[in-house]
Amino acid sequence: MVQAWYMDEADDDPRRPHRAEPDRPVGLEQLRRLGVYYWKLDADKYENDPELEKIRKERNYSWMDIITICKDKLPNYEEKIKIFYEEHLHLDDEVRYILEGSGYFDVRDKEDKWIRIFMEKGDLITLPAGIYHRFTLDEKNYVKAMRLFVGEPVWTAYNRPADHFEARGQGGTALILLVAGGHRVSRAAAFGEALRVESPWS
């Protein structure tokens, strides 16, 4: 079952749990109201898992790859970790399936408070287009994850503030895309630019 909670206000090591005191746990229903969806799967059989294939088919996750985040595997590790933890949004859903290790996704609620979602082996999560979020490893400093996407991936992250994007008003539902000349194009081209970051994780 998902483990999620409201965060404290401390600004020290982001890899710590940072639970608010007193504890304020967050359940699946509250996450769903934000457009965040969660599944628990058997990561040991991800290469041939009917449940994963069912989810991919139902949600049109046609593209997939695997990324490992640790000092030995990820080029420019320190820089990338800082980028992942900058508050940002995407114009597409972000889908991650944890195959090994663990980490945290933080998402903003409707009152702009941080909710921390603990992600470990077997957890699959979808963050909706337009939601402000960030990612960090925990103190184990290792995660291996599957990245899923509808069609070709778009890695562009828009650091906050980015409220001018139409995705911010969608309630985290549909993918915000344009089609031009038969190619998928990020709707960023239709709006004034926020701070763009090419991020291979989130």
XYZ file of N, CA, C and O in Angstrom:
808
model
N 0.843 -1.201 0.000
C 0.000 0.000 0.000
C 0.877 1.249 0.000
O 1.958 1.260 0.579
N 0.390 2.278 -0.641
C 1.149 3.512 -0.755
C 1.418 4.117 0.615
O 0.587 4.033 1.529
N 2.594 4.698 0.769
C 2.952 5.448 1.967
C 3.159 6.902 1.556
O 4.061 7.202 0.767
N 2.329 7.789 2.090
C 2.413 9.207 1.740
C 2.045 10.038 2.962
O 1.237 9.608 3.796
N 2.610 11.239 3.039
C 2.373 12.080 4.198
C 2.692 13.529 3.859
O 3.406 13.822 2.899
N 2.131 14.452 4.676
C 2.493 15.859 4.553
C 3.887 16.071 5.132
O 4.270 15.458 6.124
N 4.638 16.962 4.474
C 6.026 17.196 4.851
C 6.153 18.295 5.902
O 5.287 19.171 6.033
N 7.263 18.237 6.649
C 7.601 19.329 7.548
C 8.197 20.484 6.750
O 8.287 20.429 5.519
N 8.600 21.538 7.447
C 9.124 22.728 6.774
C 10.651 22.779 6.769
O 11.239 23.762 6.318
N 11.299 21.732 7.263
C 12.758 21.733 7.347
C 13.374 21.734 5.953
O 12.839 21.141 5.018
N 14.515 22.400 5.817
C 15.171 22.496 4.521
C 16.528 21.799 4.519
O 17.407 22.127 3.715
N 16.711 20.831 5.435
C 17.960 20.082 5.435
C 17.881 18.935 4.433
O 17.047 18.958 3.527
N 18.717 17.927 4.586
C 18.875 16.841 3.629
C 17.531 16.340 3.076
O 16.722 15.779 3.814
N 17.243 16.548 1.786
C 15.950 16.138 1.229
C 15.745 14.627 1.206
O 14.617 14.163 1.024
N 16.811 13.854 1.404
C 16.688 12.397 1.373
C 16.079 11.833 2.658
O 15.718 10.664 2.698
N 15.963 12.661 3.690
C 15.300 12.238 4.931
C 13.783 12.215 4.726
O 13.257 12.887 3.826
N 13.041 11.478 5.571
C 11.585 11.360 5.355
C 10.815 12.677 5.447
O 9.811 12.860 4.759
N 11.227 13.586 6.321
C 10.579 14.892 6.476
C 9.074 14.774 6.718
O 8.262 15.446 6.055
N 8.702 13.953 7.679
C 7.300 13.857 8.077
C 6.927 15.053 8.947
O 7.683 15.458 9.837
N 5.732 15.604 8.702
C 5.216 16.670 9.550
C 4.945 16.111 10.941
O 4.674 14.921 11.113
N 5.044 16.967 11.944
C 4.706 16.593 13.309
C 3.605 17.510 13.824
O 3.772 18.735 13.805
N 2.459 16.941 14.286
C 2.153 15.506 14.306
C 1.997 14.943 12.888
O 1.771 15.684 11.935
N 2.111 13.624 12.793
C 2.059 12.941 11.503
C 0.725 13.190 10.810
O -0.340 13.125 11.434
N 0.785 13.492 9.500
C -0.430 13.706 8.696
C -0.374 12.788 7.479
O 0.042 13.200 6.395
N -0.787 11.530 7.639
C -0.742 10.590 6.515
C -1.724 10.964 5.417
O -2.754 11.611 5.663
N -1.412 10.546 4.195
C -2.243 10.817 3.010
C -2.582 9.480 2.361
O -1.699 8.655 2.123
N -3.866 9.272 2.073
C -4.315 8.019 1.492
C -4.487 8.089 -0.014
O -4.353 9.149 -0.640
N -4.825 6.939 -0.584
C -4.984 6.836 -2.032
C -6.067 7.759 -2.561
O -5.915 8.352 -3.632
N -7.174 7.889 -1.841
C -8.275 8.711 -2.340
C -7.863 10.176 -2.456
O -8.208 10.852 -3.435
N -7.128 10.671 -1.478
C -6.663 12.061 -1.544
C -5.702 12.245 -2.715
O -5.749 13.264 -3.412
N -4.838 11.265 -2.957
C -3.931 11.346 -4.104
C -4.709 11.324 -5.415
O -4.392 12.076 -6.347
N -5.745 10.491 -5.487
C -6.547 10.425 -6.721
C -7.210 11.762 -7.018
O -7.345 12.150 -8.175
N -7.638 12.459 -5.975
C -8.268 13.773 -6.189
C -7.288 14.773 -6.788
O -7.698 15.764 -7.406
N -6.004 14.528 -6.615
C -4.971 15.367 -7.229
C -4.593 14.870 -8.615
O -3.768 15.477 -9.288
N -5.168 13.737 -9.031
C -4.842 13.160 -10.327
C -3.683 12.183 -10.279
O -3.187 11.757 -11.327
N -3.224 11.824 -9.062
C -2.107 10.904 -8.885
C -2.658 9.490 -8.719
O -3.515 9.254 -7.857
N -2.165 8.553 -9.528
C -2.638 7.164 -9.467
C -1.485 6.230 -9.130
O -0.341 6.457 -9.529
N -1.823 5.162 -8.407
C -0.810 4.270 -7.836
C -1.248 2.814 -7.982
O -2.425 2.491 -7.818
N -0.277 1.968 -8.329
C -0.497 0.526 -8.367
C 0.658 -0.162 -7.654
O 1.790 0.333 -7.663
N 0.383 -1.324 -7.054
C 1.433 -2.175 -6.496
C 1.536 -3.423 -7.353
O 0.563 -4.175 -7.498
N 2.719 -3.656 -7.949
C 2.938 -4.777 -8.852
C 4.112 -5.632 -8.358
O 4.807 -5.262 -7.414
N 4.307 -6.755 -9.021
C 5.427 -7.640 -8.715
C 6.597 -7.280 -9.627
O 6.651 -7.692 -10.785
N 7.541 -6.511 -9.098
C 8.646 -6.017 -9.923
C 9.592 -7.125 -10.370
O 10.338 -6.947 -11.334
N 9.547 -8.260 -9.707
C 10.434 -9.359 -10.098
C 10.060 -9.962 -11.449
O 10.874 -10.648 -12.072
N 8.825 -9.716 -11.887
C 8.394 -10.271 -13.172
C 7.979 -9.174 -14.158
O 7.112 -9.386 -15.004
N 8.640 -8.014 -14.059
C 8.242 -6.885 -14.902
C 8.400 -7.164 -16.390
O 7.722 -6.563 -17.220
N 9.293 -8.077 -16.751
C 9.518 -8.360 -18.172
C 8.385 -9.165 -18.790
O 8.242 -9.197 -20.013
N 7.583 -9.816 -17.969
C 6.485 -10.637 -18.482
C 5.338 -10.648 -17.481
O 4.935 -11.708 -16.967
N 4.813 -9.456 -17.211
C 3.774 -9.306 -16.188
C 2.446 -8.926 -16.846
O 2.309 -7.821 -17.375
N 1.440 -9.802 -16.823
C 0.148 -9.483 -17.441
C -0.514 -8.242 -16.842
O -1.179 -7.489 -17.561
N -0.337 -8.016 -15.547
C -0.949 -6.849 -14.913
C -0.327 -5.557 -15.429
O -1.034 -4.578 -15.723
N 0.989 -5.539 -15.581
C 1.658 -4.367 -16.143
C 1.226 -4.154 -17.582
O 0.949 -3.015 -17.999
N 1.161 -5.228 -18.358
C 0.748 -5.109 -19.753
C -0.684 -4.588 -19.861
O -1.001 -3.800 -20.755
N -1.541 -4.984 -18.941
C -2.928 -4.499 -18.934
C -2.969 -2.994 -18.690
O -3.689 -2.261 -19.379
N -2.187 -2.530 -17.714
C -2.142 -1.101 -17.416
C -1.597 -0.325 -18.613
O -2.151 0.715 -19.003
N -0.536 -0.840 -19.222
C 0.049 -0.160 -20.376
C -0.942 -0.072 -21.534
O -1.041 0.968 -22.203
N -1.680 -1.126 -21.762
C -2.655 -1.132 -22.854
C -3.804 -0.183 -22.575
O -4.211 0.598 -23.444
N -4.332 -0.216 -21.348
C -5.467 0.634 -20.998
C -5.113 2.111 -21.049
O -5.941 2.948 -21.402
N -3.871 2.461 -20.701
C -3.460 3.863 -20.608
C -2.535 4.287 -21.756
O -1.991 5.387 -21.735
N -2.386 3.408 -22.740
C -1.629 3.723 -23.961
C -0.159 4.059 -23.692
O 0.425 4.915 -24.368
N 0.449 3.384 -22.721
C 1.866 3.589 -22.448
C 2.684 2.742 -23.421
O 3.134 1.640 -23.112
N 2.902 3.272 -24.584
C 3.539 2.501 -25.654
C 5.063 2.537 -25.591
O 5.727 1.649 -26.122
N 5.630 3.568 -24.957
C 7.082 3.734 -24.897
C 7.588 3.361 -23.510
O 6.948 3.670 -22.505
N 8.754 2.716 -23.455
C 9.300 2.296 -22.172
C 10.816 2.225 -22.241
O 11.383 1.850 -23.262
N 11.475 2.626 -21.154
C 12.875 2.300 -20.960
C 13.148 2.196 -19.468
O 12.232 2.319 -18.642
N 14.392 1.926 -19.110
C 14.767 1.744 -17.709
C 15.938 2.650 -17.397
O 16.894 2.750 -18.177
N 15.874 3.319 -16.255
C 16.938 4.219 -15.815
C 17.394 3.798 -14.422
O 16.572 3.391 -13.588
N 18.696 3.882 -14.194
C 19.251 3.629 -12.878
C 19.876 4.918 -12.361
O 20.692 5.542 -13.046
N 19.456 5.330 -11.158
C 19.964 6.563 -10.567
C 20.820 6.214 -9.360
O 20.322 5.816 -8.307
N 22.119 6.326 -9.552
C 23.103 6.182 -8.481
C 24.408 6.770 -9.006
O 24.549 7.031 -10.204
N 25.353 7.000 -8.125
C 26.589 7.667 -8.527
C 27.342 6.910 -9.610
O 27.976 7.508 -10.480
N 27.281 5.598 -9.572
C 28.062 4.791 -10.508
C 27.410 4.633 -11.875
O 28.086 4.249 -12.841
N 26.121 4.918 -11.971
C 25.387 4.615 -13.204
C 24.904 5.842 -13.975
O 24.745 5.795 -15.192
N 24.662 6.939 -13.274
C 24.069 8.115 -13.917
C 25.120 9.178 -14.176
O 25.712 9.717 -13.232
N 25.393 9.502 -15.454
C 26.352 10.577 -15.749
C 25.903 11.904 -15.128
O 24.709 12.187 -15.048
N 26.859 12.700 -14.689
C 26.569 13.994 -14.065
C 25.581 13.836 -12.910
O 24.625 14.603 -12.764
N 25.850 12.837 -12.084
C 24.918 12.445 -11.012
C 24.515 13.614 -10.117
O 23.316 13.859 -9.908
N 25.485 14.335 -9.562
C 25.174 15.404 -8.609
C 24.309 16.482 -9.253
O 23.349 16.975 -8.652
N 24.641 16.869 -10.478
C 23.860 17.883 -11.187
C 22.434 17.397 -11.457
O 21.467 18.142 -11.277
N 22.318 16.129 -11.884
C 21.001 15.586 -12.188
C 20.119 15.514 -10.946
O 18.922 15.819 -11.003
N 20.701 15.109 -9.823
C 19.932 15.018 -8.586
C 19.368 16.388 -8.201
O 18.215 16.511 -7.769
N 20.167 17.430 -8.378
C 19.685 18.791 -8.081
C 18.556 19.178 -9.018
O 17.566 19.801 -8.602
N 18.672 18.837 -10.297
C 17.624 19.151 -11.266
C 16.332 18.435 -10.923
O 15.241 19.020 -10.956
N 16.428 17.154 -10.574
C 15.231 16.384 -10.242
C 14.484 16.986 -9.059
O 13.248 16.884 -8.967
N 15.233 17.622 -8.126
C 14.601 18.130 -6.904
C 14.094 19.566 -7.051
O 13.444 20.086 -6.154
N 14.371 20.207 -8.173
C 13.770 21.524 -8.421
C 12.274 21.355 -8.679
O 11.858 20.481 -9.446
N 11.468 22.197 -8.055
C 10.019 22.121 -8.265
C 9.700 22.457 -9.719
O 10.126 23.491 -10.232
N 8.926 21.597 -10.389
C 8.671 21.772 -11.815
C 7.380 21.071 -12.202
O 6.735 20.408 -11.395
N 7.006 21.232 -13.466
C 5.878 20.503 -14.019
C 6.234 20.030 -15.420
O 7.241 20.425 -16.002
N 5.384 19.158 -15.951
C 5.494 18.685 -17.326
C 4.161 18.890 -18.029
O 3.117 19.036 -17.377
N 4.191 18.868 -19.337
C 2.962 18.978 -20.125
C 2.417 17.606 -20.502
O 1.458 17.510 -21.270
N 3.020 16.565 -19.979
C 2.556 15.194 -20.153
C 2.545 14.510 -18.793
O 3.216 14.943 -17.856
N 1.804 13.421 -18.686
C 1.850 12.617 -17.466
C 3.266 12.081 -17.251
O 3.991 11.806 -18.203
N 3.640 11.935 -16.002
C 4.913 11.307 -15.654
C 4.620 9.956 -15.016
O 3.893 9.886 -14.017
N 5.184 8.900 -15.573
C 4.875 7.538 -15.131
C 6.178 6.831 -14.772
O 7.082 6.729 -15.604
N 6.275 6.348 -13.537
C 7.469 5.662 -13.079
C 7.089 4.391 -12.313
O 6.176 4.402 -11.497
N 7.851 3.324 -12.597
C 7.648 2.024 -11.961
C 8.974 1.614 -11.329
O 9.971 1.431 -12.031
N 8.997 1.477 -10.011
C 10.235 1.204 -9.291
C 10.533 -0.290 -9.325
O 9.750 -1.110 -8.827
N 11.683 -0.627 -9.914
C 12.094 -2.020 -10.043
C 13.054 -2.440 -8.931
O 13.055 -3.596 -8.512
N 13.859 -1.504 -8.472
C 14.778 -1.746 -7.368
C 14.994 -0.424 -6.643
O 14.885 0.650 -7.241
N 15.345 -0.508 -5.361
C 15.668 0.695 -4.610
C 14.433 1.476 -4.181
O 13.318 0.951 -4.159
N 14.646 2.767 -3.878
C 13.558 3.569 -3.332
C 13.885 5.055 -3.439
O 15.023 5.450 -3.674
N 12.856 5.871 -3.273
C 13.010 7.314 -3.336
C 11.690 7.990 -3.020
O 10.728 7.338 -2.596
N 11.631 9.313 -3.229
C 10.439 10.086 -2.895
C 10.004 10.961 -4.074
O 10.828 11.665 -4.666
N 8.711 10.929 -4.372
C 8.080 11.957 -5.186
C 7.342 12.898 -4.245
O 6.579 12.448 -3.382
N 7.548 14.199 -4.399
C 6.797 15.213 -3.668
C 5.856 15.911 -4.642
O 6.277 16.298 -5.741
N 4.595 16.074 -4.245
C 3.607 16.754 -5.082
C 2.897 17.822 -4.261
O 2.742 17.680 -3.043
N 2.472 18.872 -4.924
C 1.716 19.934 -4.264
C 0.234 19.565 -4.195
O -0.341 19.096 -5.184
N -0.390 19.808 -3.039
C -1.841 19.625 -2.958
C -2.532 20.899 -3.425
O -1.892 21.848 -3.888
N -3.839 20.943 -3.326
C -4.592 22.093 -3.843
C -4.404 23.350 -3.001
O -4.745 24.442 -3.434
N -3.859 23.206 -1.793
C -3.521 24.365 -0.960
C -2.032 24.688 -1.038
O -1.520 25.459 -0.238
N -1.339 24.075 -1.980
C 0.076 24.324 -2.244
C 0.988 23.778 -1.150
O 2.119 24.243 -0.983
N 0.518 22.773 -0.411
C 1.337 22.105 0.590
C 1.993 20.878 -0.034
O 1.425 20.232 -0.908
N 3.177 20.541 0.461
C 3.902 19.392 -0.063
C 3.400 18.093 0.540
O 3.320 17.956 1.759
N 3.113 17.125 -0.318
C 2.844 15.743 0.070
C 4.006 14.898 -0.436
O 4.371 14.979 -1.607
N 4.589 14.102 0.461
C 5.697 13.219 0.084
C 5.174 11.800 -0.119
O 4.471 11.258 0.738
N 5.536 11.193 -1.251
C 5.109 9.839 -1.584
C 6.350 8.951 -1.616
O 7.251 9.161 -2.433
N 6.397 7.966 -0.725
C 7.519 7.042 -0.690
C 7.340 5.981 -1.764
O 6.299 5.346 -1.862
N 8.365 5.819 -2.588
C 8.318 4.877 -3.697
C 9.378 3.806 -3.495
O 10.558 4.123 -3.307
N 8.955 2.537 -3.516
C 9.884 1.431 -3.370
C 9.559 0.354 -4.399
O 8.620 0.493 -5.194
N 10.315 -0.725 -4.380
C 10.175 -1.794 -5.352
C 8.723 -2.243 -5.488
O 8.053 -2.530 -4.507
N 8.247 -2.269 -6.752
C 6.882 -2.692 -7.035
C 5.873 -1.571 -7.140
O 4.731 -1.797 -7.544
N 6.262 -0.334 -6.804
C 5.344 0.804 -6.862
C 5.347 1.423 -8.256
O 6.406 1.763 -8.795
N 4.158 1.599 -8.813
C 3.955 2.278 -10.095
C 3.098 3.502 -9.843
O 2.039 3.404 -9.210
N 3.551 4.647 -10.321
C 2.830 5.893 -10.062
C 2.690 6.698 -11.340
O 3.573 6.670 -12.215
N 1.564 7.410 -11.462
C 1.332 8.354 -12.551
C 1.052 9.722 -11.952
O 0.105 9.885 -11.172
N 1.884 10.697 -12.305
C 1.650 12.090 -11.921
C 1.045 12.806 -13.113
O 1.555 12.685 -14.226
N -0.035 13.569 -12.914
C -0.716 14.178 -14.056
C 0.035 15.366 -14.633
O 0.805 16.045 -13.945
N -0.182 15.624 -15.903
C 0.341 16.830 -16.538
C -0.090 18.049 -15.736
O -1.232 18.147 -15.293
N 0.839 18.972 -15.516
C 0.509 20.232 -14.871
C 0.675 20.268 -13.372
O 0.554 21.336 -12.783
N 0.958 19.137 -12.722
C 1.108 19.161 -11.267
C 2.552 19.525 -10.919
O 3.506 19.029 -11.522
N 2.721 20.434 -9.964
C 4.060 20.754 -9.489
C 4.580 19.595 -8.635
O 3.873 19.082 -7.763
N 5.814 19.201 -8.894
C 6.373 18.051 -8.204
C 7.892 18.106 -8.234
O 8.486 18.987 -8.871
N 8.520 17.129 -7.579
C 9.967 16.971 -7.579
C 10.285 15.538 -7.135
O 9.400 14.829 -6.635
N 11.535 15.135 -7.336
C 11.936 13.774 -6.973
C 13.287 13.806 -6.279
O 14.160 14.614 -6.622
N 13.461 12.916 -5.294
C 14.760 12.726 -4.678
C 14.934 11.266 -4.291
O 13.956 10.555 -4.012
N 16.172 10.818 -4.300
C 16.478 9.532 -3.694
C 16.306 9.630 -2.179
O 16.252 10.726 -1.615
N 16.199 8.476 -1.517
C 16.258 8.476 -0.065
C 17.705 8.235 0.354
O 18.634 8.325 -0.464
N 17.920 7.908 1.613
C 19.281 7.806 2.125
C 20.037 6.574 1.626
O 21.237 6.453 1.856
N 19.361 5.686 0.903
C 20.045 4.538 0.298
C 20.717 4.909 -1.027
O 21.537 4.149 -1.557
N 20.338 6.044 -1.593
C 21.005 6.604 -2.780
C 20.984 5.682 -3.995
O 21.952 5.634 -4.768
N 19.877 4.997 -4.194
C 19.802 4.092 -5.348
C 18.354 3.832 -5.734
O 17.506 3.552 -4.880
N 18.079 3.935 -7.026
C 16.791 3.501 -7.543
C 16.966 3.071 -8.999
O 17.761 3.648 -9.745
N 16.254 2.034 -9.357
C 16.166 1.576 -10.744
C 14.692 1.600 -11.106
O 13.871 1.003 -10.404
N 14.352 2.297 -12.180
C 12.943 2.519 -12.490
C 12.664 2.387 -13.979
O 13.512 2.693 -14.820
N 11.465 1.949 -14.275
C 10.958 1.939 -15.636
C 10.238 3.261 -15.876
O 9.446 3.710 -15.052
N 10.531 3.878 -17.024
C 9.843 5.099 -17.435
C 8.873 4.733 -18.555
O 9.275 4.101 -19.545
N 7.634 5.136 -18.415
C 6.591 4.833 -19.391
C 6.039 6.128 -19.956
O 5.950 7.137 -19.262
N 5.644 6.079 -21.233
C 5.187 7.291 -21.895
C 4.167 6.937 -22.967
O 4.188 5.839 -23.523
N 3.284 7.872 -23.239
C 2.357 7.746 -24.365
C 3.066 8.286 -25.597
O 3.309 9.487 -25.713
N 3.434 7.413 -26.528
C 4.167 7.855 -27.706
C 5.605 8.194 -27.368
O 6.158 7.751 -26.360
N 6.237 9.014 -28.211
C 7.629 9.382 -28.002
C 7.772 10.257 -26.757
O 6.953 11.144 -26.523
N 8.810 10.037 -25.949
C 8.956 10.800 -24.701
C 9.317 12.255 -24.943
O 10.013 12.595 -25.891
N 8.828 13.115 -24.065
C 9.179 14.534 -24.041
C 9.746 14.796 -22.648
O 9.016 14.709 -21.661
N 11.027 15.121 -22.558
C 11.688 15.209 -21.257
C 11.683 16.614 -20.660
O 12.224 16.823 -19.583
N 11.118 17.582 -21.338
C 11.226 18.966 -20.878
C 10.469 19.193 -19.580
O 9.280 18.889 -19.469
N 11.167 19.740 -18.595
C 10.570 20.151 -17.327
C 10.525 21.673 -17.290
O 11.449 22.344 -17.749
N 9.441 22.228 -16.732
C 9.282 23.680 -16.609
C 9.280 24.036 -15.127
O 8.342 23.694 -14.398
N 10.355 24.685 -14.694
C 10.475 25.040 -13.290
C 9.435 26.084 -12.900
O 9.051 26.944 -13.701
N 8.983 26.003 -11.653
C 8.024 26.978 -11.147
C 8.665 28.358 -11.087
O 9.822 28.467 -10.678
N 7.956 29.416 -11.463
C 6.542 29.482 -11.849
C 6.303 29.098 -13.309
O 7.056 29.497 -14.192
N 5.240 28.328 -13.516
C 4.850 27.931 -14.876
C 3.331 27.834 -14.961
O 2.781 26.949 -15.615
N 2.650 28.770 -14.284
C 1.188 28.693 -14.199
C 0.480 29.104 -15.478
O -0.733 28.934 -15.598
N 1.231 29.653 -16.447
C 0.576 30.094 -17.679
C 0.240 28.933 -18.605
O -0.526 29.101 -19.548
N 0.779 27.748 -18.344
C 0.490 26.608 -19.212
C -0.942 26.120 -19.008
O -1.445 26.060 -17.876
N -1.568 25.765 -20.106
C -2.937 25.266 -20.049
C -3.066 24.034 -19.170
O -4.096 23.809 -18.540
N -2.007 23.229 -19.082
C -2.039 22.023 -18.255
C -2.324 22.334 -16.793
O -2.872 21.499 -16.076
N -1.987 23.547 -16.332
C -2.243 23.914 -14.938
C -3.730 24.041 -14.655
O -4.155 23.958 -13.514
N -4.539 24.225 -15.704
C -5.974 24.358 -15.509
C -6.754 23.117 -15.850
O -7.983 23.112 -15.812
N -6.053 22.018 -16.168
C -6.712 20.799 -16.620
C -7.090 19.870 -15.487
O -7.757 18.875 -15.709
N -6.623 20.160 -14.267
C -6.901 19.256 -13.174
C -6.159 17.943 -13.309
O -6.542 16.930 -12.732
N -5.101 17.940 -14.093
C -4.294 16.740 -14.224
C -5.011 15.613 -14.928
O -5.034 14.487 -14.459
N -5.644 15.891 -16.049
C -6.404 14.843 -16.709
C -5.745 14.451 -18.022
O -4.954 13.539 -18.065
N -6.030 15.165 -19.093
C -5.568 14.752 -20.420
C -4.135 15.202 -20.680
O -3.625 16.132 -20.068
N -3.493 14.541 -21.606
C -2.196 14.983 -22.082
C -2.381 16.251 -22.891
O -3.322 16.366 -23.672
N -1.482 17.200 -22.715
C -1.610 18.481 -23.409
C -0.633 18.479 -24.571
O 0.561 18.715 -24.413
N -1.140 18.188 -25.763
C -0.286 18.031 -26.943
C -0.889 18.719 -28.149
O -2.102 18.875 -28.256
N -0.026 19.105 -29.050
C -0.448 19.541 -30.363
C 0.085 18.540 -31.376
O 1.087 17.875 -31.138
N -0.550 18.436 -32.495
C -0.052 17.601 -33.578
C 0.214 18.507 -34.770
O -0.670 19.236 -35.217
N 1.454 18.470 -35.251
C 1.829 19.333 -36.371
C 2.581 18.497 -37.391
O 3.607 17.914 -37.073
N 2.075 18.453 -38.598
C 2.741 17.714 -39.649
C 2.905 16.249 -39.328
O 3.876 15.621 -39.735
N 1.975 15.685 -38.547
C 2.034 14.273 -38.211
C 2.941 13.958 -37.044
O 3.113 12.799 -36.680
N 3.533 14.991 -36.386
C 4.440 14.760 -35.280
C 3.839 15.316 -33.997
O 3.161 16.345 -34.009
N 4.133 14.627 -32.872
C 3.692 15.124 -31.569
C 4.591 16.286 -31.155
O 5.810 16.189 -31.206
N 3.978 17.393 -30.732
C 4.734 18.577 -30.356
C 4.249 19.059 -28.999
O 3.051 19.163 -28.766
N 5.180 19.347 -28.110
C 4.806 19.882 -26.810
C 4.067 21.201 -26.986
O 4.425 22.021 -27.818
N 3.039 21.418 -26.155
C 2.290 22.662 -26.240
C 3.117 23.858 -25.781
O 2.702 25.006 -25.919
N 4.308 23.623 -25.280
C 5.177 24.735 -24.889
C 5.351 25.729 -26.021
O 5.504 26.926 -25.793
N 5.335 25.240 -27.250
C 5.542 26.123 -28.397
C 4.423 27.136 -28.547
O 4.573 28.139 -29.230
N 3.278 26.870 -27.911
C 2.125 27.745 -28.061
C 2.037 28.795 -26.955
O 1.115 29.590 -26.936
N 2.963 28.778 -26.019
C 2.892 29.676 -24.877
C 4.229 30.367 -24.678
O 5.257 29.930 -25.174
N 4.244 31.427 -23.846
C 5.500 32.023 -23.436
C 6.305 31.010 -22.647
O 5.750 30.192 -21.939
N 7.614 31.085 -22.756
C 8.465 30.069 -22.152
C 8.627 30.289 -20.656
O 8.905 31.388 -20.198
N 8.468 29.220 -19.888
C 8.945 29.187 -18.517
C 10.393 28.731 -18.574
O 10.954 28.529 -19.649
N 11.036 28.578 -17.411
C 12.394 28.059 -17.393
C 12.359 26.589 -17.774
O 11.790 25.765 -17.080
N 12.959 26.253 -18.913
C 12.922 24.892 -19.430
C 14.165 24.137 -18.999
O 15.266 24.644 -19.079
N 13.968 22.908 -18.579
C 15.074 22.043 -18.187
C 14.863 20.701 -18.867
O 13.810 20.093 -18.733
N 15.862 20.254 -19.631
C 15.774 18.930 -20.227
C 16.176 17.910 -19.184
O 17.336 17.804 -18.808
N 15.189 17.184 -18.679
C 15.418 16.271 -17.573
C 15.082 14.849 -17.993
O 13.939 14.562 -18.319
N 16.054 13.928 -17.969
C 15.792 12.568 -18.424
C 15.048 11.723 -17.417
O 14.713 10.583 -17.694
N 14.799 12.253 -16.255
C 14.054 11.483 -15.249
C 12.632 11.997 -15.131
O 11.672 11.275 -15.220
N 12.496 13.293 -14.868
C 11.178 13.789 -14.494
C 10.882 15.124 -15.155
O 11.742 15.779 -15.673
